[in-house]
């Protein structure tokens, strides 16, 4: 049982509760694998786009073809929108459900599909060096630009187009573009960066690097358009107020580098950048960066990069090299929609239908340790059947996992993790699962295997003195491969189960408030 604290300490804890109660934000580990849309060969990967859930992906390569996947890169179909064979595919964009796709040829035409890439029509704007494209989440509003020409927009899903003039009635070398999910905020770049907050009706020049010309290769925005990330041939800049103010980001340190990849999550917190020899990910809006090495510690020029809105799926392509898919270990329900928000299954990707998703995240509020074990206490999730506990020796908590497989429960749940190394820092987190329907991670807790009692926050410590109904889920008994931990991918999480867990009898139905049940 948890130790009871003196009353004066509890009072002090209450006074500072609101300062300490916020759960810790941790970095999300990414598991990378090589994918081969064009076969086992090096290609000049440049354009890419994906649906908001990362299920549908389009990639292109220079002097080659376009490839489509509807199952997160497991299978690919080669497509030829132009019907002219190998072309220099330079830009692609996609609606959030993957139904509407734009693809542009450098020195050729601009092509549109409104049925997930099955059929294509050429847009009647001529054959030019189509270098950029972007669209709103629903595909209603689109931008397309020419390197050495003009910039065009459509507000009716590509049926009609009008010219927009951020720099006046002149040709310009348009390089990159992005827009908010509703299409109201548009950002485009040539040697300067321009923003429109009224769907392209008027424009204002913004100066991330000051009053100077740059080659702005990468550009991305959050869904609301507040967060803007731009990459140049020297530095990276971030704005969190629609371009009014800028800060320089230095993932690789205070050095010039040619940056090509720019991707921002829907909430603007996760940033993905890449360039010559460098590929980085930040989950805290640029406060810290983690070096990504999908193909190992080998110098590559990263030219292609995309990220799903929820950061579950990352895509990185090296020019004249390989293409890699990164899966973030934060779980999400398996997508089944063929587009347009339908809940029916799409037979083309063979994904299971998950009709019941756990309706919340467990609250991991207490961990009791010995020298070689840790017992977790967490609250149940309504309508959930099972829980997966993930843990490890860094803040990702993704090195090992065990599946409880106990069925529905009420009251506080406990589970023991055995055979931990003595006097070591260990991180834990939990999520609920119903077959292929999975919830979201709990908070992450760090403990030390030293015989102590650890709490999520002060309120958890205060409530620990109140008796509560508990359900013991079991304990793992297999030793951990501590010398060589290996992160697990989401697909393994869905199937991996512990053989050492005994399924307990269902707990009696009880009412619960916070961690107190009766």
Coordinates of C-alpha atoms in Angstrom, one line a residue:
X1 CA 0.0 0.0 0.0
X2 CA 1.2 3.5 -0.7
X3 CA 2.8 5.4 2.2
X4 CA 0.7 8.0 4.0
X5 CA 2.3 11.5 4.1
X6 CA 2.0 14.0 7.0
X7 CA -0.9 16.5 6.6
X8 CA 1.4 19.5 6.3
X9 CA 3.2 18.0 3.4
X10 CA -0.2 17.2 1.7
X11 CA -1.2 20.9 2.2
X12 CA 2.0 22.1 0.6
X13 CA 1.4 19.7 -2.3
X14 CA -2.1 21.1 -2.9
X15 CA -0.7 24.7 -3.2
X16 CA 1.7 23.7 -6.0
X17 CA -0.5 21.1 -7.7
X18 CA -1.5 23.2 -10.7
X19 CA 2.2 23.9 -11.4
X20 CA 3.2 20.2 -11.4
X21 CA 0.1 18.5 -12.6
X22 CA 0.8 18.7 -16.4
X23 CA 2.0 15.3 -17.8
X24 CA 5.4 15.1 -19.3
X25 CA 5.7 15.4 -23.1
X26 CA 8.1 12.8 -24.5
X27 CA 9.7 12.4 -27.8
X28 CA 8.1 9.8 -30.1
X29 CA 10.4 7.1 -31.5
X30 CA 10.3 6.4 -35.2
X31 CA 10.8 3.0 -36.8
X32 CA 12.1 3.3 -40.4
X33 CA 12.0 0.8 -43.2
X34 CA 13.0 1.0 -46.8
X35 CA 10.2 0.8 -49.4
X36 CA 10.6 0.2 -53.1
X37 CA 7.9 1.6 -55.3
X38 CA 10.1 1.4 -58.4
X39 CA 12.0 -1.7 -57.4
X40 CA 15.4 -2.4 -55.8
X41 CA 17.2 0.5 -57.4
X42 CA 18.2 4.1 -56.7
X43 CA 15.9 6.9 -58.0
X44 CA 15.8 10.7 -58.0
X45 CA 12.9 11.0 -55.5
X46 CA 11.5 14.5 -55.4
X47 CA 7.7 15.1 -55.0
X48 CA 5.4 13.4 -52.5
X49 CA 2.1 13.8 -50.7
X50 CA -0.1 11.8 -48.4
X51 CA -3.5 11.7 -46.9
X52 CA -4.0 13.1 -43.3
X53 CA -3.8 9.6 -41.9
X54 CA -0.9 8.5 -44.0
X55 CA -2.8 5.7 -45.5
X56 CA -2.7 7.0 -49.1
X57 CA 0.7 8.1 -50.5
X58 CA 1.9 9.4 -53.8
X59 CA 5.5 9.7 -54.7
X60 CA 7.3 10.7 -57.9
X61 CA 10.8 10.5 -59.3
X62 CA 12.6 12.5 -61.9
X63 CA 12.9 10.9 -65.3
X64 CA 10.6 8.2 -64.2
X65 CA 7.0 7.7 -62.9
X66 CA 4.5 8.3 -60.2
X67 CA 3.6 5.6 -57.7
X68 CA 0.5 5.3 -55.5
X69 CA -0.1 3.3 -52.3
X70 CA -3.3 2.9 -50.4
X71 CA -1.9 0.9 -47.5
X72 CA 0.9 3.0 -46.0
X73 CA 3.5 1.9 -48.5
X74 CA 3.1 -1.8 -48.3
X75 CA 2.0 -2.1 -51.9
X76 CA 2.5 0.3 -54.8
X77 CA 0.9 0.9 -58.2
X78 CA 2.8 2.7 -61.1
X79 CA 0.7 5.3 -62.8
X80 CA 1.1 7.5 -65.8
X81 CA -1.3 10.5 -65.7
X82 CA 0.2 12.0 -68.9
X83 CA 0.1 8.8 -71.0
X84 CA 3.5 9.9 -72.3
X85 CA 5.8 7.5 -70.4
X86 CA 8.7 8.7 -68.3
X87 CA 8.4 12.4 -67.3
X88 CA 10.0 14.8 -64.8
X89 CA 7.4 14.7 -62.0
X90 CA 8.2 17.7 -59.8
X91 CA 5.2 18.4 -57.6
X92 CA 2.3 16.6 -56.0
X93 CA -0.4 17.4 -53.5
X94 CA -3.4 15.6 -52.1
X95 CA -6.6 16.2 -50.2
X96 CA -6.8 14.9 -46.6
X97 CA -8.8 11.8 -47.6
X98 CA -6.6 11.1 -50.6
X99 CA -9.4 11.4 -53.1
X100 CA -8.2 14.5 -54.9
X101 CA -4.6 14.6 -56.3
X102 CA -2.6 17.2 -58.3
X103 CA 0.6 16.2 -60.1
X104 CA 2.8 18.5 -62.2
X105 CA 5.5 17.7 -64.8
X106 CA 8.5 20.0 -65.1
X107 CA 8.4 20.9 -68.8
X108 CA 4.9 19.3 -69.2
X109 CA 1.4 19.5 -67.9
X110 CA -0.6 19.7 -64.7
X111 CA -2.8 16.7 -64.0
X112 CA -5.8 16.2 -61.7
X113 CA -7.5 13.1 -60.3
X114 CA -10.7 13.2 -58.3
X115 CA -11.0 9.5 -57.7
X116 CA -7.9 8.4 -55.7
X117 CA -5.6 8.4 -58.7
X118 CA -7.6 6.0 -60.8
X119 CA -8.4 8.4 -63.6
X120 CA -6.6 11.6 -64.6
X121 CA -7.3 14.7 -66.8
X122 CA -4.9 17.4 -67.9
X123 CA -5.7 20.9 -66.6
X124 CA -6.0 23.4 -69.5
X125 CA -3.2 25.7 -68.3
X126 CA -0.5 24.6 -70.8
X127 CA 2.8 22.8 -70.6
X128 CA 5.3 24.6 -68.4
X129 CA 7.7 23.9 -65.6
X130 CA 5.2 23.1 -63.0
X131 CA 7.1 23.4 -59.7
X132 CA 4.6 23.7 -56.9
X133 CA 1.1 22.7 -55.8
X134 CA -0.9 22.6 -52.6
X135 CA -4.6 22.3 -51.7
X136 CA -7.0 22.6 -48.8
X137 CA -8.0 19.6 -46.7
X138 CA -11.2 19.0 -48.7
X139 CA -9.5 19.6 -52.1
X140 CA -11.8 22.5 -52.8
X141 CA -9.1 25.2 -53.0
X142 CA -5.8 24.6 -54.9
X143 CA -2.6 26.4 -55.8
X144 CA -0.3 25.6 -58.7
X145 CA 2.8 27.5 -59.8
X146 CA 5.4 27.6 -62.5
X147 CA 9.1 28.0 -62.2
X148 CA 9.6 30.9 -64.5
X149 CA 5.9 31.7 -64.9
X150 CA 2.7 32.5 -63.1
X151 CA 0.8 31.3 -60.0
X152 CA -2.8 30.0 -60.3
X153 CA -5.6 29.1 -57.9
X154 CA -8.8 27.2 -58.1
X155 CA -11.7 27.4 -55.6
X156 CA -13.8 24.7 -57.2
X157 CA -11.7 21.5 -57.1
X158 CA -9.7 22.3 -60.2
X159 CA -12.6 23.0 -62.6
X160 CA -11.7 26.6 -63.1
X161 CA -8.5 28.5 -62.5
X162 CA -7.5 32.2 -62.1
X163 CA -4.1 33.8 -62.0
X164 CA -3.0 35.3 -58.7
X165 CA -0.2 37.9 -58.5
X166 CA 1.8 38.1 -55.3
X167 CA 4.6 40.0 -57.1
X168 CA 2.5 41.7 -59.7
X169 CA 2.0 41.1 -63.4
X170 CA 5.3 39.4 -64.0
X171 CA 6.8 35.9 -64.4
X172 CA 8.6 34.5 -61.4
X173 CA 10.4 31.4 -60.3
X174 CA 7.9 29.9 -57.9
X175 CA 9.5 27.2 -55.8
X176 CA 7.2 26.1 -52.9
X177 CA 3.7 26.7 -51.4
X178 CA 1.4 25.6 -48.6
X179 CA -1.9 26.6 -47.2
X180 CA -4.1 26.2 -44.1
X181 CA -6.6 23.3 -44.0
X182 CA -9.5 25.7 -45.0
X183 CA -7.4 27.4 -47.8
X184 CA -7.8 30.9 -46.2
X185 CA -4.1 31.2 -45.4
X186 CA -1.8 30.7 -48.4
X187 CA 2.0 30.9 -48.3
X188 CA 4.2 30.9 -51.5
X189 CA 7.8 31.4 -52.2
X190 CA 10.2 32.4 -55.0
X191 CA 13.3 34.3 -53.8
X192 CA 11.0 35.9 -51.3
X193 CA 8.1 34.6 -49.2
X194 CA 4.5 35.9 -49.5
X195 CA 1.4 35.3 -47.5
X196 CA -2.3 35.7 -48.2
X197 CA -4.9 35.6 -45.5
X198 CA -7.9 35.8 -47.8
X199 CA -7.5 32.8 -50.2
X200 CA -5.1 34.6 -52.5
X201 CA -7.1 37.8 -53.1
X202 CA -4.2 40.0 -51.6
X203 CA -0.7 39.3 -50.6
X204 CA 2.0 40.6 -48.3
X205 CA 5.7 39.9 -48.4
X206 CA 7.2 38.4 -45.3
X207 CA 10.9 38.2 -44.5
X208 CA 12.0 35.2 -42.4
X209 CA 15.7 36.0 -43.1
X210 CA 15.4 39.7 -43.4
X211 CA 15.4 41.9 -46.5
X212 CA 17.4 39.4 -48.6
X213 CA 16.8 36.9 -51.4
X214 CA 17.0 33.2 -50.6
X215 CA 16.0 30.0 -52.5
X216 CA 13.1 28.8 -50.4
X217 CA 12.9 25.1 -51.2
X218 CA 10.6 23.9 -48.4
X219 CA 7.4 25.4 -47.0
X220 CA 4.7 24.0 -44.7
X221 CA 1.9 25.3 -42.4
X222 CA -0.2 24.0 -39.6
X223 CA -3.9 23.4 -40.2
X224 CA -4.8 26.8 -38.8
X225 CA -2.1 28.6 -40.7
X226 CA -0.5 30.0 -37.6
X227 CA 2.6 27.9 -37.7
X228 CA 4.8 28.4 -40.8
X229 CA 8.0 26.5 -41.4
X230 CA 10.3 27.6 -44.3
X231 CA 13.6 26.0 -45.5
X232 CA 16.1 27.8 -47.7
X233 CA 19.5 27.1 -49.3
X234 CA 21.1 28.2 -46.0
X235 CA 18.8 28.2 -42.9
X236 CA 15.4 27.2 -41.5
X237 CA 12.9 29.7 -40.0
X238 CA 9.8 29.2 -37.9
X239 CA 6.8 31.5 -37.3
X240 CA 4.0 30.8 -34.8
X241 CA 1.9 33.9 -35.6
X242 CA 1.1 33.7 -39.3
X243 CA 4.5 35.1 -40.4
X244 CA 4.5 38.2 -38.2
X245 CA 7.6 37.1 -36.3
X246 CA 10.3 34.6 -37.1
X247 CA 13.0 32.6 -35.3
X248 CA 15.9 30.7 -36.9
X249 CA 16.0 27.0 -36.2
X250 CA 19.3 25.2 -36.0
X251 CA 18.8 21.4 -36.0
X252 CA 22.3 20.8 -37.3
X253 CA 23.9 23.7 -35.4
X254 CA 24.9 27.2 -36.4
X255 CA 26.0 26.4 -40.0
X256 CA 24.6 26.9 -43.5
X257 CA 23.0 24.0 -45.2
X258 CA 20.8 23.4 -48.2
X259 CA 17.4 22.4 -46.8
X260 CA 14.7 20.9 -49.0
X261 CA 12.1 19.2 -46.7
X262 CA 9.6 21.0 -44.6
X263 CA 6.6 19.4 -42.9
X264 CA 4.4 20.6 -40.0
X265 CA 1.9 18.5 -38.0
X266 CA -1.8 19.7 -37.9
X267 CA -1.3 21.3 -34.4
X268 CA 2.1 22.8 -35.4
X269 CA 4.0 21.0 -32.6
X270 CA 5.9 18.4 -34.7
X271 CA 8.4 19.7 -37.3
X272 CA 10.1 17.5 -40.0
X273 CA 13.0 19.0 -42.0
X274 CA 15.7 17.6 -44.3
X275 CA 18.4 18.6 -46.7
X276 CA 22.0 17.8 -47.6
X277 CA 23.2 15.1 -45.2
X278 CA 20.6 16.0 -42.6
X279 CA 17.2 14.8 -41.6
X280 CA 15.6 16.0 -38.3
X281 CA 12.4 15.7 -36.3
X282 CA 11.2 17.9 -33.5
X283 CA 8.1 17.1 -31.4
X284 CA 8.2 20.4 -29.3
X285 CA 8.0 23.0 -32.0
X286 CA 11.7 23.3 -32.5
X287 CA 12.9 23.4 -28.9
X288 CA 14.9 20.3 -29.5
X289 CA 15.7 18.2 -32.5
X290 CA 16.4 14.5 -33.1
X291 CA 18.6 13.3 -35.9
X292 CA 16.9 10.7 -38.2
X293 CA 19.0 8.2 -40.1
X294 CA 16.6 5.9 -42.1
X295 CA 19.4 4.4 -44.2
X296 CA 22.0 4.4 -41.5
X297 CA 24.8 6.9 -40.9
X298 CA 25.5 7.5 -44.6
X299 CA 25.6 10.9 -46.3
X300 CA 22.4 11.4 -48.4
X301 CA 20.6 14.4 -50.0
X302 CA 17.1 14.3 -48.6
X303 CA 14.8 15.9 -51.2
X304 CA 11.5 14.2 -50.5
X305 CA 9.6 14.4 -47.2
X306 CA 6.0 14.2 -46.0
X307 CA 4.3 13.7 -42.7
X308 CA 0.7 12.7 -41.8
X309 CA -1.3 15.3 -39.9
X310 CA -1.1 13.3 -36.7
X311 CA 2.7 12.5 -37.2
X312 CA 1.9 8.7 -37.3
X313 CA 3.6 8.3 -40.7
X314 CA 6.8 9.9 -42.1
X315 CA 8.2 9.6 -45.6
X316 CA 11.7 10.5 -46.5
X317 CA 13.4 10.1 -49.9
X318 CA 17.0 10.6 -50.8
X319 CA 17.9 11.9 -54.3
X320 CA 19.5 9.3 -56.4
X321 CA 19.0 6.9 -53.6
X322 CA 16.2 5.1 -51.7
X323 CA 12.8 5.9 -50.2
X324 CA 12.0 5.2 -46.5
X325 CA 8.8 5.0 -44.5
X326 CA 8.8 6.0 -40.8
X327 CA 6.1 4.8 -38.4
X328 CA 5.7 6.8 -35.2
X329 CA 4.8 4.5 -32.3
X330 CA 1.9 6.7 -31.1
X331 CA -1.1 4.5 -32.0
X332 CA -4.2 5.5 -33.9
X333 CA -7.3 3.5 -35.1
X334 CA -6.5 1.7 -38.3
X335 CA -8.0 3.7 -41.2
X336 CA -10.7 2.0 -43.2
X337 CA -12.2 4.8 -45.2
X338 CA -11.9 4.9 -49.0
X339 CA -12.3 8.7 -48.8
X340 CA -15.0 11.3 -48.1
X341 CA -15.3 10.2 -44.5
X342 CA -17.0 6.9 -45.2
X343 CA -16.8 4.3 -42.5
X344 CA -16.9 1.4 -44.9
X345 CA -14.0 -0.9 -45.6
X346 CA -11.7 -0.3 -48.6
X347 CA -11.0 -3.6 -50.2
X348 CA -8.0 -2.2 -52.1
X349 CA -5.9 -2.0 -48.9
X350 CA -7.2 -5.0 -47.0
X351 CA -7.2 -3.2 -43.6
X352 CA -9.5 -4.6 -40.9
X353 CA -12.6 -2.7 -39.9
X354 CA -12.3 -1.3 -36.4
X355 CA -15.8 -0.4 -35.2
X356 CA -15.1 0.1 -31.5
X357 CA -12.2 2.3 -30.5
X358 CA -11.3 2.8 -26.8
X359 CA -12.8 6.1 -25.8
X360 CA -9.8 7.6 -24.0
X361 CA -6.4 7.1 -22.6
X362 CA -5.5 5.3 -19.3
X363 CA -4.4 7.5 -16.5
X364 CA -1.1 6.0 -15.2
X365 CA -0.9 7.6 -11.8
X366 CA 1.3 5.5 -9.5
X367 CA 4.2 3.0 -9.8
X368 CA 5.6 1.0 -6.9
X369 CA 9.2 -0.3 -7.4
X370 CA 11.5 -2.8 -5.9
X371 CA 15.1 -3.4 -6.9
X372 CA 14.0 -5.5 -9.8
X373 CA 10.4 -4.8 -10.5
X374 CA 7.7 -2.2 -11.0
X375 CA 4.0 -2.4 -10.3
X376 CA 1.9 0.0 -12.4
X377 CA -1.4 1.5 -11.2
X378 CA -3.7 3.0 -13.9
X379 CA -7.3 3.8 -14.4
X380 CA -9.4 1.8 -16.8
X381 CA -10.8 3.1 -20.2
X382 CA -14.4 2.7 -20.9
X383 CA -15.4 0.0 -23.5
X384 CA -11.8 -1.3 -23.6
X385 CA -10.9 -5.0 -23.4
X386 CA -7.2 -5.1 -23.2
X387 CA -4.1 -2.9 -22.4
X388 CA -0.6 -2.7 -23.8
X389 CA 2.1 -1.6 -21.5
X390 CA 5.2 -0.2 -23.2
X391 CA 8.4 0.6 -21.4
X392 CA 12.2 1.1 -21.8
X393 CA 15.3 2.9 -20.6
X394 CA 14.8 6.2 -22.4
X395 CA 11.9 8.7 -22.5
X396 CA 10.4 7.0 -25.6
X397 CA 9.3 4.1 -23.4
X398 CA 9.2 2.0 -26.6
X399 CA 11.9 -0.7 -26.1
X400 CA 9.7 -3.5 -24.6
X401 CA 6.0 -4.2 -24.4
X402 CA 3.5 -6.6 -22.8
X403 CA -0.1 -7.2 -23.7
X404 CA -2.4 -7.8 -20.7
X405 CA -5.2 -9.5 -22.6
X406 CA -7.5 -9.5 -19.6
X407 CA -10.9 -8.4 -20.8
X408 CA -13.0 -5.5 -19.5
X409 CA -12.4 -4.3 -16.0
X410 CA -13.5 -1.6 -13.6
X411 CA -11.7 0.0 -10.7
X412 CA -8.0 0.7 -10.6
X413 CA -5.9 -1.7 -12.7
X414 CA -2.4 -3.0 -11.7
X415 CA 0.3 -4.9 -13.5
X416 CA 3.8 -5.9 -12.5
X417 CA 6.9 -5.7 -14.7
X418 CA 9.5 -8.0 -13.4
X419 CA 13.2 -8.7 -14.1
X420 CA 14.2 -5.1 -14.4
X421 CA 17.8 -4.1 -13.7
X422 CA 18.5 -2.7 -10.2
X423 CA 18.9 1.0 -9.6
X424 CA 17.9 1.9 -13.2
X425 CA 15.7 4.6 -14.7
X426 CA 12.7 3.1 -16.5
X427 CA 9.9 4.8 -18.4
X428 CA 6.4 3.4 -18.7
X429 CA 3.2 4.2 -20.6
X430 CA -0.1 2.4 -21.5
X431 CA -2.8 2.3 -24.1
X432 CA -6.1 0.5 -24.4
X433 CA -7.0 -1.8 -27.3
X434 CA -10.0 -3.6 -28.7
X435 CA -8.8 -6.0 -31.4
X436 CA -7.5 -3.6 -34.1
X437 CA -9.2 -0.6 -32.5
X438 CA -6.6 1.1 -30.3
X439 CA -6.7 4.2 -28.2
X440 CA -4.1 6.8 -27.3
X441 CA -1.1 6.6 -25.0
X442 CA -1.4 7.5 -21.4
X443 CA 1.0 9.9 -19.7
X444 CA 4.6 8.6 -19.4
X445 CA 6.1 8.0 -16.0
X446 CA 9.8 7.7 -15.1
X447 CA 10.8 5.7 -12.0
X448 CA 13.9 4.2 -10.5
X449 CA 14.1 0.6 -9.4
X450 CA 15.1 1.4 -5.9
X451 CA 12.2 0.3 -3.7
X452 CA 10.4 3.7 -3.9
X453 CA 6.8 4.7 -4.7
X454 CA 6.3 7.2 -7.6
X455 CA 3.3 9.3 -8.5
X456 CA 2.2 11.0 -11.7
X457 CA 1.7 14.3 -9.8
X458 CA 0.8 15.8 -6.5
X459 CA -3.0 15.1 -6.7
X460 CA -2.2 11.4 -7.3
X461 CA -0.1 11.3 -4.2
X462 CA -2.8 13.0 -2.2
X463 CA -5.5 10.6 -3.3
X464 CA -3.2 7.6 -2.7
X465 CA -4.3 7.6 0.9
X466 CA -7.9 6.8 0.0
X467 CA -8.8 3.1 -0.3
X468 CA -9.7 2.0 -3.8
X469 CA -10.9 -1.2 -5.6
X470 CA -8.2 -2.7 -7.7
X471 CA -8.0 -5.4 -10.3
X472 CA -4.7 -7.3 -10.7
X473 CA -4.1 -7.9 -14.4
X474 CA -1.0 -10.1 -13.9
X475 CA 2.7 -9.9 -14.3
X476 CA 5.4 -10.6 -16.9
X477 CA 8.0 -13.2 -16.0
X478 CA 10.3 -13.3 -19.0
X479 CA 13.7 -11.6 -18.7
X480 CA 14.2 -8.6 -20.9
X481 CA 16.9 -8.5 -23.7
X482 CA 18.5 -5.6 -21.9
X483 CA 21.8 -5.7 -23.8
X484 CA 20.1 -5.1 -27.1
X485 CA 16.7 -3.5 -26.9
X486 CA 14.7 -3.1 -30.1
X487 CA 11.8 -0.7 -30.7
X488 CA 8.6 -2.2 -31.8
X489 CA 6.4 -1.1 -34.7
X490 CA 2.7 -0.5 -34.5
X491 CA 1.9 -3.5 -36.6
X492 CA 3.7 -5.7 -34.0
X493 CA 1.9 -4.0 -31.2
X494 CA -1.4 -5.1 -32.6
X495 CA -0.5 -8.8 -32.6
X496 CA 2.1 -9.3 -29.9
X497 CA 0.7 -10.9 -26.7
X498 CA 2.3 -12.0 -23.5
X499 CA 2.2 -15.8 -22.9
X500 CA 2.8 -15.3 -19.2
X501 CA -0.3 -13.3 -18.3
X502 CA -3.2 -15.1 -16.5
X503 CA -6.6 -13.8 -17.5
X504 CA -8.3 -12.8 -14.2
X505 CA -12.0 -13.0 -13.5
X506 CA -13.9 -9.8 -14.4
X507 CA -14.0 -7.3 -11.5
X508 CA -17.4 -6.6 -10.0
X509 CA -19.2 -3.5 -11.5
X510 CA -18.3 -0.4 -9.5
X511 CA -18.6 3.3 -9.8
X512 CA -15.4 5.4 -10.0
X513 CA -14.5 9.0 -9.7
X514 CA -10.8 9.9 -10.4
X515 CA -9.0 6.9 -8.8
X516 CA -11.6 6.2 -6.1
X517 CA -14.0 3.4 -6.8
X518 CA -16.9 2.0 -4.7

